[in-house]
PDB file of C-alpha atoms in Angstrom:
ATOM      1  CA  GLN B   1    -179.730 -75.001 164.815  1.00  0.00           C
ATOM      2  CA  VAL B   2    -183.570 -73.777 164.902  1.00  0.00           C
ATOM      3  CA  GLN B   3    -185.758 -75.763 167.731  1.00  0.00           C
ATOM      4  CA  LEU B   4    -189.013 -74.876 169.161  1.00  0.00           C
ATOM      5  CA  MET B   5    -190.456 -75.871 172.627  1.00  0.00           C
ATOM      6  CA  GLU B   6    -193.911 -75.658 172.682  1.00  0.00           C
ATOM      7  CA  SER B   7    -195.709 -76.465 176.049  1.00  0.00           C
ATOM      8  CA  GLY B   8    -199.546 -75.856 177.674  1.00  0.00           C
ATOM      9  CA  GLY B   9    -201.984 -78.548 176.269  1.00  0.00           C
ATOM     10  CA  GLY B  10    -204.004 -79.800 178.587  1.00  0.00           C
ATOM     11  CA  SER B  11    -207.623 -81.542 178.180  1.00  0.00           C
ATOM     12  CA  VAL B  12    -210.744 -79.614 178.932  1.00  0.00           C
ATOM     13  CA  GLN B  13    -214.273 -79.174 178.493  1.00  0.00           C
ATOM     14  CA  SER B  14    -216.193 -76.932 175.758  1.00  0.00           C
ATOM     15  CA  GLY B  15    -216.331 -72.973 176.497  1.00  0.00           C
ATOM     16  CA  GLY B  16    -213.299 -73.663 179.133  1.00  0.00           C
ATOM     17  CA  SER B  17    -209.178 -72.014 178.051  1.00  0.00           C
ATOM     18  CA  LEU B  18    -205.751 -73.244 177.170  1.00  0.00           C
ATOM     19  CA  THR B  19    -202.387 -71.520 176.076  1.00  0.00           C
ATOM     20  CA  LEU B  20    -200.028 -72.586 174.820  1.00  0.00           C
ATOM     21  CA  SER B  21    -195.744 -71.693 174.783  1.00  0.00           C
ATOM     22  CA  CYS B  22    -193.692 -71.536 172.247  1.00  0.00           C
ATOM     23  CA  ALA B  23    -190.069 -71.283 172.487  1.00  0.00           C
ATOM     24  CA  ILE B  24    -187.722 -70.720 169.408  1.00  0.00           C
ATOM     25  CA  SER B  25    -184.238 -71.594 169.873  1.00  0.00           C
ATOM     26  CA  GLY B  26    -181.845 -70.692 167.036  1.00  0.00           C
ATOM     27  CA  TYR B  27    -182.872 -68.764 164.949  1.00  0.00           C
ATOM     28  CA  ASN B  28    -180.655 -65.066 165.098  1.00  0.00           C
ATOM     29  CA  ASN B  29    -183.469 -62.618 162.460  1.00  0.00           C
ATOM     30  CA  ASN B  30    -185.346 -60.062 163.679  1.00  0.00           C
ATOM     31  CA  GLY B  31    -188.155 -60.710 161.705  1.00  0.00           C
ATOM     32  CA  TYR B  32    -189.948 -64.259 160.847  1.00  0.00           C
ATOM     33  CA  CYS B  33    -193.419 -65.767 160.571  1.00  0.00           C
ATOM     34  CA  MET B  34    -194.009 -68.179 164.196  1.00  0.00           C
ATOM     35  CA  GLY B  35    -196.940 -70.093 163.895  1.00  0.00           C
ATOM     36  CA  TRP B  36    -199.778 -72.603 165.490  1.00  0.00           C
ATOM     37  CA  PHE B  37    -200.697 -75.703 162.978  1.00  0.00           C
ATOM     38  CA  ARG B  38    -202.917 -78.202 164.114  1.00  0.00           C
ATOM     39  CA  GLN B  39    -204.204 -82.000 163.429  1.00  0.00           C
ATOM     40  CA  ALA B  40    -207.200 -84.045 164.087  1.00  0.00           C
ATOM     41  CA  PRO B  41    -206.916 -87.545 163.862  1.00  0.00           C
ATOM     42  CA  GLY B  42    -207.177 -88.750 159.985  1.00  0.00           C
ATOM     43  CA  LYS B  43    -207.851 -84.352 158.200  1.00  0.00           C
ATOM     44  CA  GLU B  44    -204.892 -82.199 156.956  1.00  0.00           C
ATOM     45  CA  ARG B  45    -202.206 -80.113 158.652  1.00  0.00           C
ATOM     46  CA  GLU B  46    -203.762 -77.290 159.238  1.00  0.00           C
ATOM     47  CA  GLY B  47    -202.961 -73.275 160.471  1.00  0.00           C
ATOM     48  CA  VAL B  48    -204.364 -72.508 162.851  1.00  0.00           C
ATOM     49  CA  ALA B  49    -202.918 -68.402 164.393  1.00  0.00           C
ATOM     50  CA  ALA B  50    -199.122 -66.514 163.230  1.00  0.00           C
ATOM     51  CA  LEU B  51    -197.090 -63.550 163.993  1.00  0.00           C
ATOM     52  CA  TYR B  52    -194.508 -61.703 162.173  1.00  0.00           C
ATOM     53  CA  THR B  53    -192.387 -61.373 164.758  1.00  0.00           C
ATOM     54  CA  SER B  54    -190.934 -57.729 163.180  1.00  0.00           C
ATOM     55  CA  GLY B  55    -194.215 -55.780 164.592  1.00  0.00           C
ATOM     56  CA  GLY B  56    -196.029 -57.915 166.233  1.00  0.00           C
ATOM     57  CA  LEU B  57    -198.242 -58.133 162.590  1.00  0.00           C
ATOM     58  CA  ALA B  58    -200.944 -61.106 163.962  1.00  0.00           C
ATOM     59  CA  TYR B  59    -203.357 -63.961 161.510  1.00  0.00           C
ATOM     60  CA  TYR B  60    -205.740 -66.871 161.922  1.00  0.00           C
ATOM     61  CA  THR B  61    -208.009 -69.143 160.115  1.00  0.00           C
ATOM     62  CA  ASP B  62    -211.561 -68.137 160.536  1.00  0.00           C
ATOM     63  CA  SER B  63    -212.911 -70.764 163.004  1.00  0.00           C
ATOM     64  CA  VAL B  64    -210.883 -69.615 166.113  1.00  0.00           C
ATOM     65  CA  LYS B  65    -211.170 -65.324 165.201  1.00  0.00           C
ATOM     66  CA  GLY B  66    -212.629 -64.053 168.475  1.00  0.00           C
ATOM     67  CA  ARG B  67    -211.823 -66.860 169.869  1.00  0.00           C
ATOM     68  CA  PHE B  68    -208.726 -67.860 169.942  1.00  0.00           C
ATOM     69  CA  THR B  69    -204.814 -64.471 170.785  1.00  0.00           C
ATOM     70  CA  ILE B  70    -201.302 -64.884 169.771  1.00  0.00           C
ATOM     71  CA  SER B  71    -198.488 -62.828 170.834  1.00  0.00           C
ATOM     72  CA  GLN B  72    -195.245 -62.635 172.043  1.00  0.00           C
ATOM     73  CA  GLY B  73    -194.089 -64.053 175.090  1.00  0.00           C
ATOM     74  CA  ASN B  74    -192.294 -62.020 177.569  1.00  0.00           C
ATOM     75  CA  ALA B  75    -189.152 -64.534 176.808  1.00  0.00           C
ATOM     76  CA  LYS B  76    -187.303 -63.307 173.555  1.00  0.00           C
ATOM     77  CA  ASN B  77    -188.155 -65.621 171.014  1.00  0.00           C
ATOM     78  CA  SER B  78    -191.319 -66.777 171.917  1.00  0.00           C
ATOM     79  CA  ILE B  79    -195.563 -66.950 171.453  1.00  0.00           C
ATOM     80  CA  ASN B  80    -198.408 -67.571 173.023  1.00  0.00           C
ATOM     81  CA  LEU B  81    -201.401 -69.451 171.987  1.00  0.00           C
ATOM     82  CA  GLN B  82    -204.229 -67.488 174.420  1.00  0.00           C
ATOM     83  CA  MET B  83    -207.398 -69.864 173.850  1.00  0.00           C
ATOM     84  CA  ASN B  84    -210.616 -69.017 174.942  1.00  0.00           C
ATOM     85  CA  ASN B  85    -214.139 -71.154 174.444  1.00  0.00           C
ATOM     86  CA  LEU B  86    -212.411 -73.981 173.303  1.00  0.00           C
ATOM     87  CA  LYS B  87    -214.552 -75.596 171.075  1.00  0.00           C
ATOM     88  CA  PRO B  88    -214.216 -79.823 170.386  1.00  0.00           C
ATOM     89  CA  GLU B  89    -213.571 -79.418 167.056  1.00  0.00           C
ATOM     90  CA  ASP B  90    -210.252 -77.891 168.243  1.00  0.00           C
ATOM     91  CA  THR B  91    -209.655 -80.891 170.102  1.00  0.00           C
ATOM     92  CA  ALA B  92    -206.263 -80.852 168.301  1.00  0.00           C
ATOM     93  CA  MET B  93    -202.200 -82.451 168.518  1.00  0.00           C
ATOM     94  CA  TYR B  94    -200.811 -77.977 167.855  1.00  0.00           C
ATOM     95  CA  TYR B  95    -197.374 -77.792 166.206  1.00  0.00           C
ATOM     96  CA  CYS B  96    -195.300 -75.588 166.391  1.00  0.00           C
ATOM     97  CA  ALA B  97    -193.648 -74.168 163.596  1.00  0.00           C
ATOM     98  CA  ALA B  98    -190.784 -71.037 161.652  1.00  0.00           C
ATOM     99  CA  VAL B  99    -190.658 -69.488 158.742  1.00  0.00           C
ATOM    100  CA  LEU B 100    -187.282 -66.909 157.910  1.00  0.00           C
ATOM    101  CA  THR B 101    -190.713 -64.657 155.891  1.00  0.00           C
ATOM    102  CA  TYR B 102    -193.380 -63.352 155.839  1.00  0.00           C
ATOM    103  CA  CYS B 103    -196.503 -64.572 157.002  1.00  0.00           C
ATOM    104  CA  ARG B 104    -198.534 -65.535 153.885  1.00  0.00           C
ATOM    105  CA  ALA B 105    -202.189 -63.593 154.507  1.00  0.00           C
ATOM    106  CA  TYR B 106    -205.108 -62.034 153.172  1.00  0.00           C
ATOM    107  CA  GLY B 107    -205.754 -59.089 155.093  1.00  0.00           C
ATOM    108  CA  THR B 108    -206.282 -60.631 159.484  1.00  0.00           C
ATOM    109  CA  THR B 109    -206.672 -64.679 157.930  1.00  0.00           C
ATOM    110  CA  TRP B 110    -203.911 -66.221 157.808  1.00  0.00           C
ATOM    111  CA  SER B 111    -203.639 -68.636 155.628  1.00  0.00           C
ATOM    112  CA  PRO B 112    -200.290 -70.679 154.975  1.00  0.00           C
ATOM    113  CA  LEU B 113    -197.966 -73.294 152.993  1.00  0.00           C
ATOM    114  CA  VAL B 114    -197.617 -76.344 155.078  1.00  0.00           C
ATOM    115  CA  SER B 115    -194.780 -76.952 153.047  1.00  0.00           C
ATOM    116  CA  ASP B 116    -193.035 -73.622 153.809  1.00  0.00           C
ATOM    117  CA  PHE B 117    -191.813 -74.113 157.337  1.00  0.00           C
ATOM    118  CA  GLY B 118    -188.886 -76.228 157.538  1.00  0.00           C
ATOM    119  CA  SER B 119    -188.979 -76.260 161.635  1.00  0.00           C
ATOM    120  CA  TRP B 120    -191.236 -77.911 164.230  1.00  0.00           C
ATOM    121  CA  GLY B 121    -191.914 -78.318 167.146  1.00  0.00           C
ATOM    122  CA  GLN B 122    -193.188 -81.637 168.770  1.00  0.00           C
ATOM    123  CA  GLY B 123    -196.301 -81.056 169.424  1.00  0.00           C
ATOM    124  CA  THR B 124    -199.016 -80.869 172.245  1.00  0.00           C
ATOM    125  CA  GLN B 125    -202.027 -82.516 172.586  1.00  0.00           C
ATOM    126  CA  VAL B 126    -205.478 -80.099 172.863  1.00  0.00           C
ATOM    127  CA  THR B 127    -208.236 -82.335 174.338  1.00  0.00           C
ATOM    128  CA  VAL B 128    -211.781 -80.857 173.969  1.00  0.00           C
ATOM    129  CA  SER B 129    -214.560 -82.829 176.154  1.00  0.00           C
ATOM    130  CA  ALA B 130    -218.443 -81.871 175.115  1.00  0.00           C
TER     131      ALA B 130
END
C-alpha cells in the first residue's frame, strides 16, 4: 500500500521561507513523478513543483519559479520543497502526490493532470501573512 506523509507547514510573514518534506512508502519503482500540489479555499488544486525520482529532473509552475526549489531528500524515497520569498497568494493546503510515470511537463514547466495522481498525502497548511 502506497503512503505519503507530509511535514513542515506553518505560518510565516511575506518574504519568509518554509521547507516542506514528503516521504513515500510502498513504491518499489526506480523512477516515478513525485510532486507538490496546493489548494486554496474556493480554488482548484494546482500543481506547484515535481521531481522525477530517477535522474532528479525538476519542474515548476510559472508562479513559483525562482522562489521554490524541489529536491530529493536525504532519506530514500523522500522529497523536499524549499519555499523562499513566500507571498500571501502562496497560502494554501499543500499536498504531496506521486504517480508511476514521467512528470508531464513542457520544458521546465510542470503541467500535471490532478486525475493522474492516485496516491496523496493528507496535506499540510502553509499560511503567509502580508
